[in-house]
mmCIF file of C-alpha atoms in Angstrom:
data_model
loop_
_atom_site.group_PDB
_atom_site.id
_atom_site.type_symbol
_atom_site.label_atom_id
_atom_site.label_comp_id
_atom_site.label_asym_id
_atom_site.label_seq_id
_atom_site.Cartn_x
_atom_site.Cartn_y
_atom_site.Cartn_z
ATOM 1 C CA UNK A 1 101.130 56.444 -63.139
ATOM 2 C CA UNK A 2 100.564 55.451 -59.502
ATOM 3 C CA UNK A 3 103.109 56.385 -56.827
ATOM 4 C CA UNK A 4 103.684 54.164 -53.812
ATOM 5 C CA UNK A 5 103.196 54.921 -50.116
ATOM 6 C CA UNK A 6 105.756 52.738 -48.314
ATOM 7 C CA UNK A 7 105.441 51.585 -44.716
ATOM 8 C CA UNK A 8 107.910 49.614 -42.557
ATOM 9 C CA UNK A 9 106.161 47.960 -39.590
ATOM 10 C CA UNK A 10 108.110 46.308 -36.761
ATOM 11 C CA UNK A 11 106.300 44.030 -34.298
ATOM 12 C CA UNK A 12 107.807 40.832 -32.926
ATOM 13 C CA UNK A 13 104.474 38.950 -33.040
ATOM 14 C CA UNK A 14 103.791 37.224 -36.340
ATOM 15 C CA UNK A 15 100.427 36.115 -34.944
ATOM 16 C CA UNK A 16 99.503 39.776 -34.472
ATOM 17 C CA UNK A 17 100.281 40.572 -38.101
ATOM 18 C CA UNK A 18 98.256 37.517 -39.183
ATOM 19 C CA UNK A 19 95.272 38.790 -37.195
ATOM 20 C CA UNK A 20 95.202 42.190 -38.924
ATOM 21 C CA UNK A 21 92.869 43.051 -41.768
ATOM 22 C CA UNK A 22 94.959 45.503 -43.807
ATOM 23 C CA UNK A 23 92.550 45.731 -46.725
ATOM 24 C CA UNK A 24 90.646 48.839 -45.464
ATOM 25 C CA UNK A 25 93.961 50.619 -44.896
ATOM 26 C CA UNK A 26 95.169 49.686 -48.377
ATOM 27 C CA UNK A 27 91.917 50.977 -49.871
ATOM 28 C CA UNK A 28 92.460 54.257 -48.005
ATOM 29 C CA UNK A 29 95.916 54.598 -49.530
ATOM 30 C CA UNK A 30 94.534 53.811 -52.997
ATOM 31 C CA UNK A 31 91.937 56.563 -52.509
ATOM 32 C CA UNK A 32 94.807 59.073 -52.046
ATOM 33 C CA UNK A 33 96.121 58.105 -55.490
ATOM 34 C CA UNK A 34 98.971 56.003 -54.105
ATOM 35 C CA UNK A 35 99.790 52.301 -54.176
ATOM 36 C CA UNK A 36 100.232 50.781 -50.673
ATOM 37 C CA UNK A 37 103.543 49.026 -49.977
ATOM 38 C CA UNK A 38 103.448 47.681 -46.404
ATOM 39 C CA UNK A 39 106.468 45.667 -45.244
ATOM 40 C CA UNK A 40 106.155 43.862 -41.912
ATOM 41 C CA UNK A 41 109.209 42.664 -39.960
ATOM 42 C CA UNK A 42 109.408 40.650 -36.745
ATOM 43 C CA UNK A 43 113.119 40.756 -35.833
ATOM 44 C CA UNK A 44 115.708 43.503 -35.344
ATOM 45 C CA UNK A 45 117.772 41.916 -38.126
ATOM 46 C CA UNK A 46 114.889 42.310 -40.594
ATOM 47 C CA UNK A 47 114.316 45.861 -39.389
ATOM 48 C CA UNK A 48 117.979 46.837 -39.769
ATOM 49 C CA UNK A 49 118.185 45.216 -43.202
ATOM 50 C CA UNK A 50 116.135 48.152 -44.532
ATOM 51 C CA UNK A 51 118.612 50.759 -43.266
ATOM 52 C CA UNK A 52 118.954 53.671 -44.015
ATOM 53 C CA UNK A 53 115.118 53.582 -44.351
ATOM 54 C CA UNK A 54 115.022 56.412 -46.890
ATOM 55 C CA UNK A 55 112.582 54.529 -49.114
ATOM 56 C CA UNK A 56 109.863 54.545 -46.455
ATOM 57 C CA UNK A 57 107.224 57.218 -45.915
ATOM 58 C CA UNK A 58 106.226 55.897 -42.494
ATOM 59 C CA UNK A 59 107.806 53.622 -39.865
ATOM 60 C CA UNK A 60 105.711 51.847 -37.225
ATOM 61 C CA UNK A 61 107.261 50.298 -34.110
ATOM 62 C CA UNK A 62 105.724 48.322 -31.236
ATOM 63 C CA UNK A 63 106.884 49.568 -27.851
ATOM 64 C CA UNK A 64 106.688 46.137 -26.193
ATOM 65 C CA UNK A 65 109.132 43.860 -27.993
ATOM 66 C CA UNK A 66 109.212 40.845 -25.685
ATOM 67 C CA UNK A 67 112.488 39.209 -26.768
ATOM 68 C CA UNK A 68 114.335 42.416 -27.720
ATOM 69 C CA UNK A 69 115.072 45.877 -26.419
ATOM 70 C CA UNK A 70 112.109 48.225 -26.172
ATOM 71 C CA UNK A 71 110.845 49.852 -29.333
ATOM 72 C CA UNK A 72 111.960 53.325 -28.273
ATOM 73 C CA UNK A 73 115.569 52.157 -28.657
ATOM 74 C CA UNK A 74 114.985 51.521 -32.354
ATOM 75 C CA UNK A 75 113.314 54.907 -32.780
ATOM 76 C CA UNK A 76 116.171 56.650 -30.954
ATOM 77 C CA UNK A 77 118.619 54.898 -33.275
ATOM 78 C CA UNK A 78 116.727 56.244 -36.298
ATOM 79 C CA UNK A 79 116.869 59.803 -35.003
ATOM 80 C CA UNK A 80 120.529 59.499 -34.008
ATOM 81 C CA UNK A 81 121.290 58.618 -37.627
ATOM 82 C CA UNK A 82 119.428 61.689 -38.925
ATOM 83 C CA UNK A 83 116.496 59.622 -40.216
ATOM 84 C CA UNK A 84 113.466 61.882 -39.849
ATOM 85 C CA UNK A 85 110.832 59.683 -41.454
ATOM 86 C CA UNK A 86 107.603 59.971 -39.476
ATOM 87 C CA UNK A 87 107.184 57.238 -36.862
ATOM 88 C CA UNK A 88 104.170 55.780 -35.080
ATOM 89 C CA UNK A 89 105.008 54.226 -31.712
ATOM 90 C CA UNK A 90 102.269 52.001 -30.255
ATOM 91 C CA UNK A 91 101.507 49.815 -27.279
ATOM 92 C CA UNK A 92 98.929 47.350 -25.990
ATOM 93 C CA UNK A 93 99.434 48.867 -22.536
ATOM 94 C CA UNK A 94 98.959 52.342 -21.130
ATOM 95 C CA UNK A 95 99.424 55.108 -23.707
ATOM 96 C CA UNK A 96 100.566 57.545 -20.998
ATOM 97 C CA UNK A 97 103.524 55.219 -20.327
ATOM 98 C CA UNK A 98 104.294 55.450 -24.013
ATOM 99 C CA UNK A 99 104.408 59.251 -23.828
ATOM 100 C CA UNK A 100 106.757 58.949 -20.833
ATOM 101 C CA UNK A 101 109.107 56.782 -22.918
ATOM 102 C CA UNK A 102 109.014 59.331 -25.756
ATOM 103 C CA UNK A 103 109.878 62.183 -23.380
ATOM 104 C CA UNK A 104 112.589 60.158 -21.647
ATOM 105 C CA UNK A 105 114.360 59.460 -24.944
ATOM 106 C CA UNK A 106 113.560 62.966 -26.263
ATOM 107 C CA UNK A 107 112.193 61.447 -29.453
ATOM 108 C CA UNK A 108 111.148 64.007 -32.067
ATOM 109 C CA UNK A 109 108.446 63.668 -34.703
ATOM 110 C CA UNK A 110 106.850 60.609 -33.122
ATOM 111 C CA UNK A 111 103.135 59.807 -33.040
ATOM 112 C CA UNK A 112 101.742 57.463 -30.399
ATOM 113 C CA UNK A 113 98.805 55.084 -30.459
ATOM 114 C CA UNK A 114 97.142 52.251 -28.613
ATOM 115 C CA UNK A 115 97.440 48.968 -30.469
ATOM 116 C CA UNK A 116 93.657 48.744 -30.859
ATOM 117 C CA UNK A 117 93.616 52.048 -32.786
ATOM 118 C CA UNK A 118 96.783 51.544 -34.825
ATOM 119 C CA UNK A 119 95.157 51.130 -38.262
ATOM 120 C CA UNK A 120 93.152 54.328 -37.808
ATOM 121 C CA UNK A 121 96.306 56.132 -36.663
ATOM 122 C CA UNK A 122 98.264 54.908 -39.680
ATOM 123 C CA UNK A 123 95.562 56.193 -42.004
ATOM 124 C CA UNK A 124 95.457 59.623 -40.336
ATOM 125 C CA UNK A 125 99.231 60.101 -40.194
ATOM 126 C CA UNK A 126 99.634 58.755 -43.719
ATOM 127 C CA UNK A 127 97.043 61.150 -45.111
ATOM 128 C CA UNK A 128 98.784 64.063 -43.381
ATOM 129 C CA UNK A 129 102.144 62.988 -44.828
ATOM 130 C CA UNK A 130 100.684 62.777 -48.318
ATOM 131 C CA UNK A 131 99.270 66.309 -48.054
ATOM 132 C CA UNK A 132 102.774 67.609 -47.358
ATOM 133 C CA UNK A 133 104.150 66.291 -50.632
ATOM 134 C CA UNK A 134 101.179 67.146 -52.823
ATOM 135 C CA UNK A 135 101.996 70.826 -53.218
ATOM 136 C CA UNK A 136 102.890 72.194 -56.639
ATOM 137 C CA UNK A 137 106.688 72.208 -56.275
ATOM 138 C CA UNK A 138 107.027 68.760 -54.701
ATOM 139 C CA UNK A 139 104.462 67.111 -56.931
ATOM 140 C CA UNK A 140 106.203 68.424 -60.043
ATOM 141 C CA UNK A 141 109.478 66.932 -58.796
ATOM 142 C CA UNK A 142 107.831 63.563 -58.109
ATOM 143 C CA UNK A 143 106.118 63.473 -61.492
ATOM 144 C CA UNK A 144 109.262 64.523 -63.373
ATOM 145 C CA UNK A 145 111.269 61.826 -61.578
ATOM 146 C CA UNK A 146 108.703 59.193 -62.580
ATOM 147 C CA UNK A 147 108.610 60.479 -66.168
ATOM 148 C CA UNK A 148 112.420 60.470 -66.327
ATOM 149 C CA UNK A 149 112.511 56.866 -65.115
ATOM 150 C CA UNK A 150 109.912 55.867 -67.714
ATOM 151 C CA UNK A 151 111.856 57.670 -70.470
ATOM 152 C CA UNK A 152 115.004 55.798 -69.466
ATOM 153 C CA UNK A 153 113.161 52.467 -69.540
ATOM 154 C CA UNK A 154 111.728 53.217 -72.995
ATOM 155 C CA UNK A 155 115.221 54.135 -74.257
ATOM 156 C CA UNK A 156 116.549 50.775 -73.078
ATOM 157 C CA UNK A 157 113.674 48.881 -74.726
ATOM 158 C CA UNK A 158 114.114 50.751 -78.018
ATOM 159 C CA UNK A 159 117.896 50.216 -78.058
ATOM 160 C CA UNK A 160 117.502 46.472 -77.452
ATOM 161 C CA UNK A 161 114.680 46.182 -79.984
ATOM 162 C CA UNK A 162 116.518 48.125 -82.698
ATOM 163 C CA UNK A 163 119.617 45.977 -82.266
ATOM 164 C CA UNK A 164 117.526 42.909 -83.068
ATOM 165 C CA UNK A 165 116.059 44.324 -86.322
ATOM 166 C CA UNK A 166 117.562 43.565 -89.758
ATOM 167 C CA UNK A 167 119.204 46.534 -91.490
ATOM 168 C CA UNK A 168 116.292 46.999 -93.899
ATOM 169 C CA UNK A 169 113.762 47.216 -91.065
ATOM 170 C CA UNK A 170 116.019 49.646 -89.171
ATOM 171 C CA UNK A 171 116.142 51.834 -92.266
ATOM 172 C CA UNK A 172 112.317 51.814 -92.500
ATOM 173 C CA UNK A 173 112.066 52.610 -88.788
ATOM 174 C CA UNK A 174 114.450 55.591 -89.054
ATOM 175 C CA UNK A 175 112.573 56.873 -92.092
ATOM 176 C CA UNK A 176 109.293 56.749 -90.181
ATOM 177 C CA UNK A 177 110.813 58.686 -87.282
ATOM 178 C CA UNK A 178 112.271 61.319 -89.617
ATOM 179 C CA UNK A 179 109.073 61.880 -91.562
ATOM 180 C CA UNK A 180 106.985 62.091 -88.381
ATOM 181 C CA UNK A 181 109.379 64.571 -86.758
ATOM 182 C CA UNK A 182 109.544 66.775 -89.859
ATOM 183 C CA UNK A 183 105.734 66.876 -90.120
ATOM 184 C CA UNK A 184 105.348 67.592 -86.381
ATOM 185 C CA UNK A 185 107.926 70.380 -86.452
ATOM 186 C CA UNK A 186 106.409 71.850 -89.627
ATOM 187 C CA UNK A 187 102.933 71.868 -88.115
ATOM 188 C CA UNK A 188 104.298 73.418 -84.932
ATOM 189 C CA UNK A 189 106.167 76.108 -86.880
ATOM 190 C CA UNK A 190 102.988 77.051 -88.748
ATOM 191 C CA UNK A 191 101.038 77.266 -85.503
ATOM 192 C CA UNK A 192 103.764 79.336 -83.829
ATOM 193 C CA UNK A 193 103.831 81.756 -86.785
ATOM 194 C CA UNK A 194 100.052 82.184 -86.561
ATOM 195 C CA UNK A 195 100.323 82.727 -82.788
ATOM 196 C CA UNK A 196 103.053 85.343 -83.280
ATOM 197 C CA UNK A 197 100.764 87.371 -85.544
ATOM 198 C CA UNK A 198 97.778 87.163 -83.181
ATOM 199 C CA UNK A 199 98.885 85.995 -79.696
ATOM 200 C CA UNK A 200 96.254 84.807 -77.230
ATOM 201 C CA UNK A 201 96.605 83.108 -73.864
ATOM 202 C CA UNK A 202 94.489 80.049 -74.686
ATOM 203 C CA UNK A 203 96.402 79.443 -77.921
ATOM 204 C CA UNK A 204 99.716 79.853 -76.096
ATOM 205 C CA UNK A 205 98.676 77.228 -73.534
ATOM 206 C CA UNK A 206 97.572 74.890 -76.303
ATOM 207 C CA UNK A 207 101.093 75.117 -77.762
ATOM 208 C CA UNK A 208 102.768 74.236 -74.452
ATOM 209 C CA UNK A 209 104.269 70.940 -73.406
ATOM 210 C CA UNK A 210 105.082 70.383 -69.717
ATOM 211 C CA UNK A 211 108.437 72.154 -69.939
ATOM 212 C CA UNK A 212 107.025 75.237 -71.693
ATOM 213 C CA UNK A 213 104.108 75.360 -69.278
ATOM 214 C CA UNK A 214 106.512 75.359 -66.313
ATOM 215 C CA UNK A 215 108.623 78.100 -67.928
ATOM 216 C CA UNK A 216 105.499 80.206 -68.450
ATOM 217 C CA UNK A 217 104.592 79.733 -64.787
ATOM 218 C CA UNK A 218 108.023 80.967 -63.684
ATOM 219 C CA UNK A 219 107.915 83.831 -66.216
ATOM 220 C CA UNK A 220 104.531 84.901 -64.838
ATOM 221 C CA UNK A 221 105.691 84.592 -61.241
#
């Protein structure tokens, strides 16, 4: 399983995007255990088409949008709509002017960067964001969500596949499931009985699936 790190990047210069070498940044994201998903947009319409932006871990906006309103207007709009995704605001000009724009609009949770350093800034902010979600509670929720989605997909595949099997093959399939489940449950019952007579921590852990392990953690806590 590989989770994605999603970025929405707004700059009105397609030539600028073409000039960037994103491969080192993507390799950084891969090294965190995530798959990079970097979407670049060059118009306000493209930017707004991704509203409400909840699927993005990071939003990047150029301050100097030549044919449109300044980038801080788009960031202010995000915050006004209670979108608190982390944002990097960058410029090819003076970074101190950028800070002035942030203070003027009272923009919260915004990082600033010079355009020449933007890839390094993305990597640093992205790594910090990843650390926030990789604690025990959040990571369990992420993993369980991914597992639940995979389980649902497998259910759909099995339902479609079973519907296409002749009755005789369905009967053989069901028999195989039944015999496997009976054997597994019988083996588990024997192991649980042995554990009950002589309980040990390592044997208890060996008997745990993810759900039992989590219950033991909460019981211990």
